[in-house]
CSV table of C-alpha atoms in Angstrom, one decimal:
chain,number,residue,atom,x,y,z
Z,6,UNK,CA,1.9,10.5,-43.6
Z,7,UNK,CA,0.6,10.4,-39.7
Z,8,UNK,CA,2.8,13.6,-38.7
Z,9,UNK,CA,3.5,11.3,-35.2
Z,10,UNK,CA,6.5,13.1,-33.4
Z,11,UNK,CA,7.8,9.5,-32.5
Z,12,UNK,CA,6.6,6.0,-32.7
Z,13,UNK,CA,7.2,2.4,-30.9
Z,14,UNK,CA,7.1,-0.2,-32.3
Z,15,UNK,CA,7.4,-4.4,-31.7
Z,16,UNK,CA,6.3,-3.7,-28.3
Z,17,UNK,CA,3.7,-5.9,-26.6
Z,18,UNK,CA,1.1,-3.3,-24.7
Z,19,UNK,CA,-1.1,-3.5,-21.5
Z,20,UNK,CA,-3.3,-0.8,-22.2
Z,21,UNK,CA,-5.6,-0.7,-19.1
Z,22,UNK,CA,-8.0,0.3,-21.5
Z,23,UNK,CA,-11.6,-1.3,-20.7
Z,24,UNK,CA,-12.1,-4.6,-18.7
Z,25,UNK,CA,-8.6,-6.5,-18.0
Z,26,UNK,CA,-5.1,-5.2,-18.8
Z,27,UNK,CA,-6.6,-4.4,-22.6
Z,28,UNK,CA,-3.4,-6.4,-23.6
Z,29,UNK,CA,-2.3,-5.7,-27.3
Z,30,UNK,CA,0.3,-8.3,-28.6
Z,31,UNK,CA,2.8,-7.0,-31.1
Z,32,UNK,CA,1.1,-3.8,-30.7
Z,33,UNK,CA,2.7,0.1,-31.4
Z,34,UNK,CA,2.2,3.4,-29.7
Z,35,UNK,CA,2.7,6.6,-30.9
Z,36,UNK,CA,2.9,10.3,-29.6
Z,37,UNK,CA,2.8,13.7,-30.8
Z,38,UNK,CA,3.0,17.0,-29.4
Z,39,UNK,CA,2.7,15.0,-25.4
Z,40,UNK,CA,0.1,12.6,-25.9
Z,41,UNK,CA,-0.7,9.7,-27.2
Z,42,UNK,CA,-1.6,10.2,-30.7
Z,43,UNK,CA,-2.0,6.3,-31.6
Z,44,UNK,CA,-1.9,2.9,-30.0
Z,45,UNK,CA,-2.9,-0.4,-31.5
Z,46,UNK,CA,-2.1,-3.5,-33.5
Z,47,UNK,CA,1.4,-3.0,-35.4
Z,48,UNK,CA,0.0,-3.9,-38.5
Z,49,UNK,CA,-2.8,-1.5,-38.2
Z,50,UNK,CA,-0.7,1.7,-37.7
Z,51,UNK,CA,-0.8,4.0,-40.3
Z,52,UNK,CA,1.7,5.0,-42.9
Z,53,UNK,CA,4.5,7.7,-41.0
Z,54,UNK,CA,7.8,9.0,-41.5
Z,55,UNK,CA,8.4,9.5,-37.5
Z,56,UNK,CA,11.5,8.7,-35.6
Z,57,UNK,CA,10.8,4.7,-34.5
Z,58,UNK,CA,12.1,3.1,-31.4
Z,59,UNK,CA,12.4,-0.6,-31.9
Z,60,UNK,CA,11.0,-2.4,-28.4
Z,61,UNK,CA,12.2,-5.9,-29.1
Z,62,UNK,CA,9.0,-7.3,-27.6
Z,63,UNK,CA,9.5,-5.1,-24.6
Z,64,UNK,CA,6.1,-4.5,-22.6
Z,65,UNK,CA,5.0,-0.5,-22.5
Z,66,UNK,CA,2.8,0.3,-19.7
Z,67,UNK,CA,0.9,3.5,-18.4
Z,68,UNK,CA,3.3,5.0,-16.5
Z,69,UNK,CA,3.1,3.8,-13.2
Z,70,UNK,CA,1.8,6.1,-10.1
Z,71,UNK,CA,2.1,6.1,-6.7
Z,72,UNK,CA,-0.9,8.1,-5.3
Z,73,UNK,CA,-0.3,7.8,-1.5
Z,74,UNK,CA,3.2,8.8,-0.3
Z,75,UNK,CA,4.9,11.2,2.6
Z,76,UNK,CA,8.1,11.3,0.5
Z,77,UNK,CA,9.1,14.3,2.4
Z,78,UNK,CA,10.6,14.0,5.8
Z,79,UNK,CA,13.6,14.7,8.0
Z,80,UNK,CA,15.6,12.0,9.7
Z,81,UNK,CA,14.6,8.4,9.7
Z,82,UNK,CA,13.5,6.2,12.4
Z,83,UNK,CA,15.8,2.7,12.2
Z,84,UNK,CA,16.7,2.8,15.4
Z,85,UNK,CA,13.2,2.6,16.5
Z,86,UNK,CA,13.0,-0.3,14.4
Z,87,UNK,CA,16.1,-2.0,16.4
Z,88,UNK,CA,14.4,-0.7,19.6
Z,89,UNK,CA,11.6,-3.0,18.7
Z,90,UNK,CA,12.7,-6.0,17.3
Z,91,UNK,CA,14.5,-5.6,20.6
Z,92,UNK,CA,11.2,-6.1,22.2
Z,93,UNK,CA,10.5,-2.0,23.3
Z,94,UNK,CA,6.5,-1.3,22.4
Z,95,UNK,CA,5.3,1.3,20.3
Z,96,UNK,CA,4.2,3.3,23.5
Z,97,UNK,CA,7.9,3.3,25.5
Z,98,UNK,CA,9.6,4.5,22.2
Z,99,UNK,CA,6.6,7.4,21.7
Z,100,UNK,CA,7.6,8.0,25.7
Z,101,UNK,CA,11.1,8.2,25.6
Z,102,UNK,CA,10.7,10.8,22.6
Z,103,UNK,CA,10.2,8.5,19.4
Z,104,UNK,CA,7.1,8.0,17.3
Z,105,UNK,CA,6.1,10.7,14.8
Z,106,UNK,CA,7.0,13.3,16.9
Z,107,UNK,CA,11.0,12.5,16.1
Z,108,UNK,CA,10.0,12.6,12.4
Z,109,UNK,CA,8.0,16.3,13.4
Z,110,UNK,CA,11.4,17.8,15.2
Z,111,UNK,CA,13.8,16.2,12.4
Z,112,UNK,CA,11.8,17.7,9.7
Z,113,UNK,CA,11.5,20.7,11.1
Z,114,UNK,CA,14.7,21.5,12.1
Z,115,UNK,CA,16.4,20.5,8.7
Z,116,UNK,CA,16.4,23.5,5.7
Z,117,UNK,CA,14.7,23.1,2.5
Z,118,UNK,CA,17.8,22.3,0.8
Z,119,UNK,CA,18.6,19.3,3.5
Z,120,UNK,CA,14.8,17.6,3.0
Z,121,UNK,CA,15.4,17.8,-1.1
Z,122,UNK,CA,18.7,16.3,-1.1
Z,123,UNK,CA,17.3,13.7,1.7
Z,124,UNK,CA,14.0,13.2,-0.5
Z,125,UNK,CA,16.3,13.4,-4.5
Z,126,UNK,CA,17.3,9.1,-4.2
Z,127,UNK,CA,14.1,8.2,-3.0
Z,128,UNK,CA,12.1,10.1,-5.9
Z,129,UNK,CA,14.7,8.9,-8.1
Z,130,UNK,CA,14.2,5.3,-6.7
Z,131,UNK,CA,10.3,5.4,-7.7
Z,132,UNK,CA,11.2,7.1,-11.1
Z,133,UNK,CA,13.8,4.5,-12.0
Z,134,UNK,CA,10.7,1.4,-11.9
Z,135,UNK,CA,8.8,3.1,-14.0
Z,136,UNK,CA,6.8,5.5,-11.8
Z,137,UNK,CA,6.0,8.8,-13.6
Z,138,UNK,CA,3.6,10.3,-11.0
Z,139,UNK,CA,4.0,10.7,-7.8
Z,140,UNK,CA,1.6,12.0,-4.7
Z,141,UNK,CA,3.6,13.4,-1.7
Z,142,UNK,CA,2.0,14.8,1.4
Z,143,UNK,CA,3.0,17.0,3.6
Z,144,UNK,CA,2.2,16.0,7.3
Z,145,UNK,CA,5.4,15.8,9.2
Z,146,UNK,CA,5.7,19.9,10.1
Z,147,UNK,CA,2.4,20.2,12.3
Z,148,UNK,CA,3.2,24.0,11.8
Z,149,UNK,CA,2.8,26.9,9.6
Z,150,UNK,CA,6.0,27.2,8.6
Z,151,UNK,CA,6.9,23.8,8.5
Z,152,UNK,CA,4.0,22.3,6.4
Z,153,UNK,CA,5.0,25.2,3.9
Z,154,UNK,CA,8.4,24.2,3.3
Z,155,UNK,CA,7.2,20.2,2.9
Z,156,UNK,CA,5.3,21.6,0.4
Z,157,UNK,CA,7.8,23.4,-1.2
Z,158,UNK,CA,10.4,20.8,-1.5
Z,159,UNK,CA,8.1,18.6,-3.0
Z,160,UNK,CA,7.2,21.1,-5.5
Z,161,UNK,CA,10.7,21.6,-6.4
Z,162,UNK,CA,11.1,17.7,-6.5
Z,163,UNK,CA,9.0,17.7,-9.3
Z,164,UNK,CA,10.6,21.0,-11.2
Z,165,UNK,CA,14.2,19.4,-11.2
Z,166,UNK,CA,12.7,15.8,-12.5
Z,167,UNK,CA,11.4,14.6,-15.1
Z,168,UNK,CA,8.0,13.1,-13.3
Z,169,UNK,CA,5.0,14.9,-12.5
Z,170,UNK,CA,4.0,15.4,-8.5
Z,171,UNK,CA,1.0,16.3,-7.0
Z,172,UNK,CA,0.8,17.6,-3.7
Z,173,UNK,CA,-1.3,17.1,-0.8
Z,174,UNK,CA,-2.0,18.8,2.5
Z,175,UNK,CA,-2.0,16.8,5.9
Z,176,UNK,CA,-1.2,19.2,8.4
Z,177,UNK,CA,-4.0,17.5,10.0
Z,178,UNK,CA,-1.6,14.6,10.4
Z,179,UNK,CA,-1.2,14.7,14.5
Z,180,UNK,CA,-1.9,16.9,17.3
Z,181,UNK,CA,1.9,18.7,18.5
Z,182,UNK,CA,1.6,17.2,21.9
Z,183,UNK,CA,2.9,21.1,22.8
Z,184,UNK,CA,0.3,22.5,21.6
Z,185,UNK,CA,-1.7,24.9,23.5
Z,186,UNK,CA,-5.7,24.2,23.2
Z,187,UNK,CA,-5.1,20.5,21.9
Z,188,UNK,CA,-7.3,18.8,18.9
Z,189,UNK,CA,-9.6,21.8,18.8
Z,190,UNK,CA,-7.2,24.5,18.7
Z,191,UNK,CA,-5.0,22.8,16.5
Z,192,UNK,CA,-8.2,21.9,14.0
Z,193,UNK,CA,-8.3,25.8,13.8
Z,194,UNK,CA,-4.9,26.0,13.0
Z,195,UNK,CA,-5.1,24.2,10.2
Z,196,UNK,CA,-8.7,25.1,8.9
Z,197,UNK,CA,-8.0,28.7,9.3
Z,198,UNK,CA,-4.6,29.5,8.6
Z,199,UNK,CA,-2.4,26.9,7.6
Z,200,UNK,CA,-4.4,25.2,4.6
Z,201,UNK,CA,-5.5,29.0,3.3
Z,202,UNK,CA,-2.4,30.2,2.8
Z,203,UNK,CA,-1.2,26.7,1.3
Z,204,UNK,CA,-3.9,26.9,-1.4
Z,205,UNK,CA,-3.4,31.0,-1.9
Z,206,UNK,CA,0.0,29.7,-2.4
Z,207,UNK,CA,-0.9,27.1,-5.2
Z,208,UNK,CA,1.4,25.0,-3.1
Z,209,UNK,CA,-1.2,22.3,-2.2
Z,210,UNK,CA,-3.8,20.4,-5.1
Z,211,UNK,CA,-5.3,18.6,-2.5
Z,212,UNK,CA,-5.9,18.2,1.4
Z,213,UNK,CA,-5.8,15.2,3.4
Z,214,UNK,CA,-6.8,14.5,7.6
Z,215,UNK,CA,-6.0,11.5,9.1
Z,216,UNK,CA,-9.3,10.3,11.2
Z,217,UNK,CA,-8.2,7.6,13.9
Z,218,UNK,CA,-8.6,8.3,18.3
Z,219,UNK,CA,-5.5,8.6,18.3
Z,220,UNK,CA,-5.9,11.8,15.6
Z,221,UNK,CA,-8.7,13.8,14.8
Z,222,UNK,CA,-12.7,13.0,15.0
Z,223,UNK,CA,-14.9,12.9,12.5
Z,224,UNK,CA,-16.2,16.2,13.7
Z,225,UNK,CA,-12.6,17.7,13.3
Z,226,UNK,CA,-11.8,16.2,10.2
Z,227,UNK,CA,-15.7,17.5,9.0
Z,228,UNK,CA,-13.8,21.1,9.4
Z,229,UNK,CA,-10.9,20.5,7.6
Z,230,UNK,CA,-13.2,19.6,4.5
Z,231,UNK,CA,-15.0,22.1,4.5
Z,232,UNK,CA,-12.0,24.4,4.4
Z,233,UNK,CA,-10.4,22.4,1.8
Z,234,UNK,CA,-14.1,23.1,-0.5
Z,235,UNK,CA,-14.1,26.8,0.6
Z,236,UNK,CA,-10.2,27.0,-1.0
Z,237,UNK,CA,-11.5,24.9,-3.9
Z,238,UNK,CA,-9.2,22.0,-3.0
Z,239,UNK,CA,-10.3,18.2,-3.7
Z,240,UNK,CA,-10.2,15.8,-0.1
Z,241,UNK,CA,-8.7,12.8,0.6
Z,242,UNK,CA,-8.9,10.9,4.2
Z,243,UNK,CA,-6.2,8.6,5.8
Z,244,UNK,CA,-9.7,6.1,7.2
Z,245,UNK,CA,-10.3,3.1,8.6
Z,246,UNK,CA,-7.1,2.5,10.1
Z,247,UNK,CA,-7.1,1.5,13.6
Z,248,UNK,CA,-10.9,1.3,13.8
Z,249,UNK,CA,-13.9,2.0,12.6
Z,250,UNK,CA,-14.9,5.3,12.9
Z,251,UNK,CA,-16.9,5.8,9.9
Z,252,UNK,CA,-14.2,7.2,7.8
Z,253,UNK,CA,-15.1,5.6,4.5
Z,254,UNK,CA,-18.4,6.9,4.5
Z,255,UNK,CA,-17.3,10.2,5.8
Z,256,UNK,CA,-15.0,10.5,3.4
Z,257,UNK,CA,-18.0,9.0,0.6
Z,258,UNK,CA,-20.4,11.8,1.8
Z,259,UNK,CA,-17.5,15.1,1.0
Z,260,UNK,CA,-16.7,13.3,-2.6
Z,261,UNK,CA,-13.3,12.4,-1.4
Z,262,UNK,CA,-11.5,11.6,-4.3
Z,263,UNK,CA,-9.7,8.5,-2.5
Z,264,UNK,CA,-10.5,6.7,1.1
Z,265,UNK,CA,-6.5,5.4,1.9
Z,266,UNK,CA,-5.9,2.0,4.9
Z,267,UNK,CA,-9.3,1.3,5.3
Z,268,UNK,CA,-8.6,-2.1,7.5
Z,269,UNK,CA,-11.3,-1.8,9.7
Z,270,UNK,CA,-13.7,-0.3,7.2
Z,271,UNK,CA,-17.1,-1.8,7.1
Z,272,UNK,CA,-19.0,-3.2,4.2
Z,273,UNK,CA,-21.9,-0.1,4.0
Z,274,UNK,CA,-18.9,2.3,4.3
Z,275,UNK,CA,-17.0,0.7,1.5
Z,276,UNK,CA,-20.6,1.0,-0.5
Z,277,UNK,CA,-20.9,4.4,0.1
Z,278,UNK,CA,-17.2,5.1,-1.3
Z,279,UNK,CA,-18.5,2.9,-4.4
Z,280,UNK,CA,-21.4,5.2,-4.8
Z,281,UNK,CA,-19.7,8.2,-4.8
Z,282,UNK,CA,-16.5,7.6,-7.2
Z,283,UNK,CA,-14.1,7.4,-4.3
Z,284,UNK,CA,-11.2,5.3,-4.8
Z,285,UNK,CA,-9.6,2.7,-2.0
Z,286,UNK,CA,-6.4,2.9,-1.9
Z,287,UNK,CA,-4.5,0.0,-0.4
Z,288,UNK,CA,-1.0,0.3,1.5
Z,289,UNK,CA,0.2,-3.3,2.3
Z,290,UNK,CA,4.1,-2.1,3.2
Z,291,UNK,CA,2.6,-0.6,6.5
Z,292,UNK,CA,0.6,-3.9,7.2
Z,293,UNK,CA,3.7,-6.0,6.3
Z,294,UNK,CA,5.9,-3.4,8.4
Z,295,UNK,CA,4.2,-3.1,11.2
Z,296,UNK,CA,2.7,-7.1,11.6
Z,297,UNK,CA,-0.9,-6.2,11.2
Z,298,UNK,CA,-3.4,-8.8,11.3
Z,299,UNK,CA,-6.1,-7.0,10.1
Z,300,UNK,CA,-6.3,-6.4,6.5
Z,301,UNK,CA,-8.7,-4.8,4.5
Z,302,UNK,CA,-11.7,-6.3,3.3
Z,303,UNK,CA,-11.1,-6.7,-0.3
Z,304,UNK,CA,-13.9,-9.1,-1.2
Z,305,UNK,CA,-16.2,-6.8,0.4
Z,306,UNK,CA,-14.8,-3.9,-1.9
Z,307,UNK,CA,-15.2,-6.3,-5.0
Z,308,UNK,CA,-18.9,-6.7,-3.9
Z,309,UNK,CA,-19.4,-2.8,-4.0
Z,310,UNK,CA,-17.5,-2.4,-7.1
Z,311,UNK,CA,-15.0,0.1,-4.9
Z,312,UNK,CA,-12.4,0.6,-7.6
Z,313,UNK,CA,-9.0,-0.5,-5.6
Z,314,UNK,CA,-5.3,1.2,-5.9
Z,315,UNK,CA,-2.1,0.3,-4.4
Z,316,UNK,CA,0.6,2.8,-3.0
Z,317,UNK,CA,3.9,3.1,-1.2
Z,318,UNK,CA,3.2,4.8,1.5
Z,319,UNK,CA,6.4,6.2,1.9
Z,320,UNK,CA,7.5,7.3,5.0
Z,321,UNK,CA,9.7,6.9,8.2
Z,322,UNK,CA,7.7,5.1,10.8
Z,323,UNK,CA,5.0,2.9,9.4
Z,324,UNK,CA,5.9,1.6,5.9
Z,325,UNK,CA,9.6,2.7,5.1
Z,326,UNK,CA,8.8,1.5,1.5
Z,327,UNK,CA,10.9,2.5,-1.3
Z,328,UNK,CA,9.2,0.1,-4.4
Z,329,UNK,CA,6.2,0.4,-6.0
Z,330,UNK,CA,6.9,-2.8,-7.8
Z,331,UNK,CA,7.5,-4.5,-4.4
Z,332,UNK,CA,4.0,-2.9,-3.4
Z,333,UNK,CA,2.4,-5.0,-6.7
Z,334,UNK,CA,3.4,-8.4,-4.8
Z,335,UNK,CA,2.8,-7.5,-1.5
Z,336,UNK,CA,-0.7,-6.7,-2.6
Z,337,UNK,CA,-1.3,-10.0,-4.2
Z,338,UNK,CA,0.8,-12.5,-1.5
Z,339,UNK,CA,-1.0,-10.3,1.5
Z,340,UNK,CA,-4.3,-9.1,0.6
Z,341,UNK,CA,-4.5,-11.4,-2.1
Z,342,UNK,CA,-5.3,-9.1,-5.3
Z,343,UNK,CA,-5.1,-10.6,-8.8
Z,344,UNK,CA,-2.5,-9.4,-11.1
Z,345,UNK,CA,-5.4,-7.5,-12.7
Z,346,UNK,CA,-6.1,-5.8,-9.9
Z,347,UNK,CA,-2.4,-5.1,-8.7
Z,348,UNK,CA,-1.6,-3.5,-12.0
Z,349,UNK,CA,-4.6,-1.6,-12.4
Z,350,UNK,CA,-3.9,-0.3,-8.9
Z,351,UNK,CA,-0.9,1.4,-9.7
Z,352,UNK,CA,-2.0,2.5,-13.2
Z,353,UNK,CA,-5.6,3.7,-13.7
Z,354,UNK,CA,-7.2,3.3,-10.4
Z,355,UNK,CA,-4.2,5.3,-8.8
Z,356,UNK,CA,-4.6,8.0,-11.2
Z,357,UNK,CA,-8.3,8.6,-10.4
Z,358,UNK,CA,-7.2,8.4,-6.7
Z,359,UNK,CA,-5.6,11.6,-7.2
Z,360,UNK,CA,-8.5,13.0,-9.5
Z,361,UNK,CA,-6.3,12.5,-12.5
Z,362,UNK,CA,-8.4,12.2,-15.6
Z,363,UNK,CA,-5.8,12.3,-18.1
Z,364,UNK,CA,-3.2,9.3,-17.6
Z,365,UNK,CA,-3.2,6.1,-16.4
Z,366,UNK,CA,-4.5,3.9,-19.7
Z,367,UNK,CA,-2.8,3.9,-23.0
Z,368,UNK,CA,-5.9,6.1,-24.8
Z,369,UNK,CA,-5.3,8.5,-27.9
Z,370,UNK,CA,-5.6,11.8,-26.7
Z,371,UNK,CA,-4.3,11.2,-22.7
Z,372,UNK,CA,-0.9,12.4,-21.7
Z,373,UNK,CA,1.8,10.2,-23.2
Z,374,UNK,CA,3.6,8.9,-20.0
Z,375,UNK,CA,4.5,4.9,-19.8
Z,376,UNK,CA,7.0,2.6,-19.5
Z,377,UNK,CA,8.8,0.3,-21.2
Z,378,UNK,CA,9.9,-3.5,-19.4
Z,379,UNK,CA,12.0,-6.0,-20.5
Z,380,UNK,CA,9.6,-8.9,-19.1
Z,381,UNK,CA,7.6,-11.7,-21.0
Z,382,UNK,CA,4.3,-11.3,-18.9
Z,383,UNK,CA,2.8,-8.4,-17.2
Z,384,UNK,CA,2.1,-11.0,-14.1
Z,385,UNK,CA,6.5,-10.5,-13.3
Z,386,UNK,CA,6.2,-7.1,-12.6
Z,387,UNK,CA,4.3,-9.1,-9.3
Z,388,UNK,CA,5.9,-11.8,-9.4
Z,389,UNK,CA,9.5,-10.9,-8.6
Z,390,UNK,CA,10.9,-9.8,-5.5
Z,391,UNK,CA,13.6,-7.2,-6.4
Z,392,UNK,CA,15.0,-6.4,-9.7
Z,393,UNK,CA,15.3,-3.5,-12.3
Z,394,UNK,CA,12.8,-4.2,-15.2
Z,395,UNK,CA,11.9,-1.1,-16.7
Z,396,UNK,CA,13.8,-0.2,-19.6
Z,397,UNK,CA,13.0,3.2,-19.7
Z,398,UNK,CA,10.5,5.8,-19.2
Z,399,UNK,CA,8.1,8.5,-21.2
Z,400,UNK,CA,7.0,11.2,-19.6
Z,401,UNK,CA,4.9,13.8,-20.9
Z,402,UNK,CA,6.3,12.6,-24.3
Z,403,UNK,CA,10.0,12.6,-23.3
């Protein structure tokens, strides 16, 4: 007998094992002690006395992940949103007090308890399509203190559910407008204060910059890396947004384990990030949100062999997204991604964008988190607009 801790069985499986979605029809899985201990053909699974779960044909997935999010914040921003359907520009509303900087004096001034209760539904929103990992950013503080207790709430998200979150650092998100010194003084904030004592305080597994005019320079975000590689911490860059300011390749050159917008990327930029491992990760709520025109380049990425994920990004200004699964079609219907490629994106190409070696496919051996859906084709979980598919999740073998 196998001495599985539980099997499923009359499941259909896309693995995202090898080339494809590794699909295995009438397929079963199995897990003991967390992982995956088996997955294959039904009629090739070996003799066990496990407790069986019956899938009625149900599809299992890797769990799905959403590697770019700023899950964390205070306050929302909808009435900004009325201001400009109303016809106000992004530059009155940023003048009479809006923009980020109402998201920076709403998160600060709420408590750690108000930001977890605010951030609980929209975790458990994720969680209930299937999502099993999530990446939230801080980013929305712009202060010691503040970026600390982003942190922390997101850790504590992910103590009191059952999904796993990984955090990272973007204190180097904006420049406080009230900040004495501007972009340079506030680059040493953040390279020699704020990100130490975030990675002394194991609240931070990776640091992000966002490099744009209207942010930091290369030069500033240059510092922020290497403080993240004296504390040991993996980089990721927001790039590529607005313009091209050589953020892909920037990011390329410091190994960054993802390169996130990218819309104004260019092609020997994206082949730099192909060279070095770093993942693109694609956000098309904030170009559906925000009427962009520009999108990224995606058949130049599929020339360099950039390997592509798809994300939320979650937050209250740009791409007020709430469903991954909503993500999957806007990725095909705007930048035209195959289903392959969608589903991949939120699966294994997410996990490497946050460096995660150990999820993401259904392997023996990898950490057994997927999900189960009650669908007859992989391709609905892009095709449908809305909906509750998943049947239930695994995480970590629960």
């Amino acid at each position: 007998m196998s001495g599985f801790d539980h099997v499923w069985l009359e499941a259909n499986l896309a693995t995202m094992e090898g080339e494809g979605l590794g699909v295995i029809e009438d397929g079963a899985l199995a897990v003991k002690e967390g992982r995956i201990a088996w997955v294959g053909p039904r009629a090739a699974l070996p003799a066990q006395d496990a407790p069986v779960t019956r899938c009625g044909g149900a599809w299992i997935l890797p769990g799905l992940i959403d590697c770019h999010t700023h899950l964390v914040f205070g306050g929302n921003r909808a009435a900004e949103f009325e201001q400009r359907l109303a016809g106000a520009t992004y530059e009155q509303i940023a003048r009479a007090g809006g923009g980020i900087f109402s998201s920076v004096r709403a998160t600060r001034a709420a408590s750690e308890e108000e930001l977890l209760a605010a951030a609980t539904p929209r975790l458990q929103g994720l969680m209930a399509e299937g999502v099993t990992t999530v990446e939230i950013k801080s980013g929305y503080g712009l202060d010691l203190d503040s970026e600390l207790k982003m942190l922390r709430v997101a850790r504590r998200l992910g103590a009191e559910h059952p999904v796993e979150v990984v955090t990272s650092l973007l204190a180097a998100h904006a420049v406080p407008p009230d900040f004495p010194g501007g972009a340079e003084a506030y680059t040493d904030l953040v390279a020699g204060e704020i990100l130490p004592l975030a990675a002394r305080a194991g609240l931070a597994d990776a640091v992000d910059a966002f490099c744009e005019r209207i942010a930091f320079s290369p030069a500033q975000t240059e510092r922020v890396f290497a403080a993240a590689r004296a504390a040991g911490l993996p980089v990721k860059l927001h790039a590529d947004q607005l313009s091209d300011l050589g953020g892909a390749a920037l990011a390329a050159r410091h190994g960054a384990l993802s390169a996130d917008h990218l819309e104004y990327a260019s092609p020997a930029g994206l082949r730099a990030m192909a060279e070095a491992g770093t993942v693109a990760v694609l956000l098309p709520g904030a170009t559906y949100f925000l009427r962009e025109a520009k999108h990224p380049d995606i058949a130049a990425m599929r020339a360099a062999g950039v390997r592509m994920a798809l994300s939320t990004d979650m937050n209250p200004g740009s791409s007020p997204a709430r469903s991954l699964l909503l993500m999957l079609n806007l990725g095909c219907t705007l930048f035209r991604l195959t289903v392959e490629e969608a589903l991949r994106g939120v699966t294994c190409h997410a996990a490497a964008a946050l460096g995660l070696a150990d999820r993401g496919v259904l392997r023996a051996g990898l950490r057994a988190d997927f999900a189960l859906y009650g669908i007859g084709r992989p391709a609905e979980l892009c095709y449908w607009l809305g909906g509750h598919p998943c049947l239930g999740r695994v995480v970590g073998g629960r």
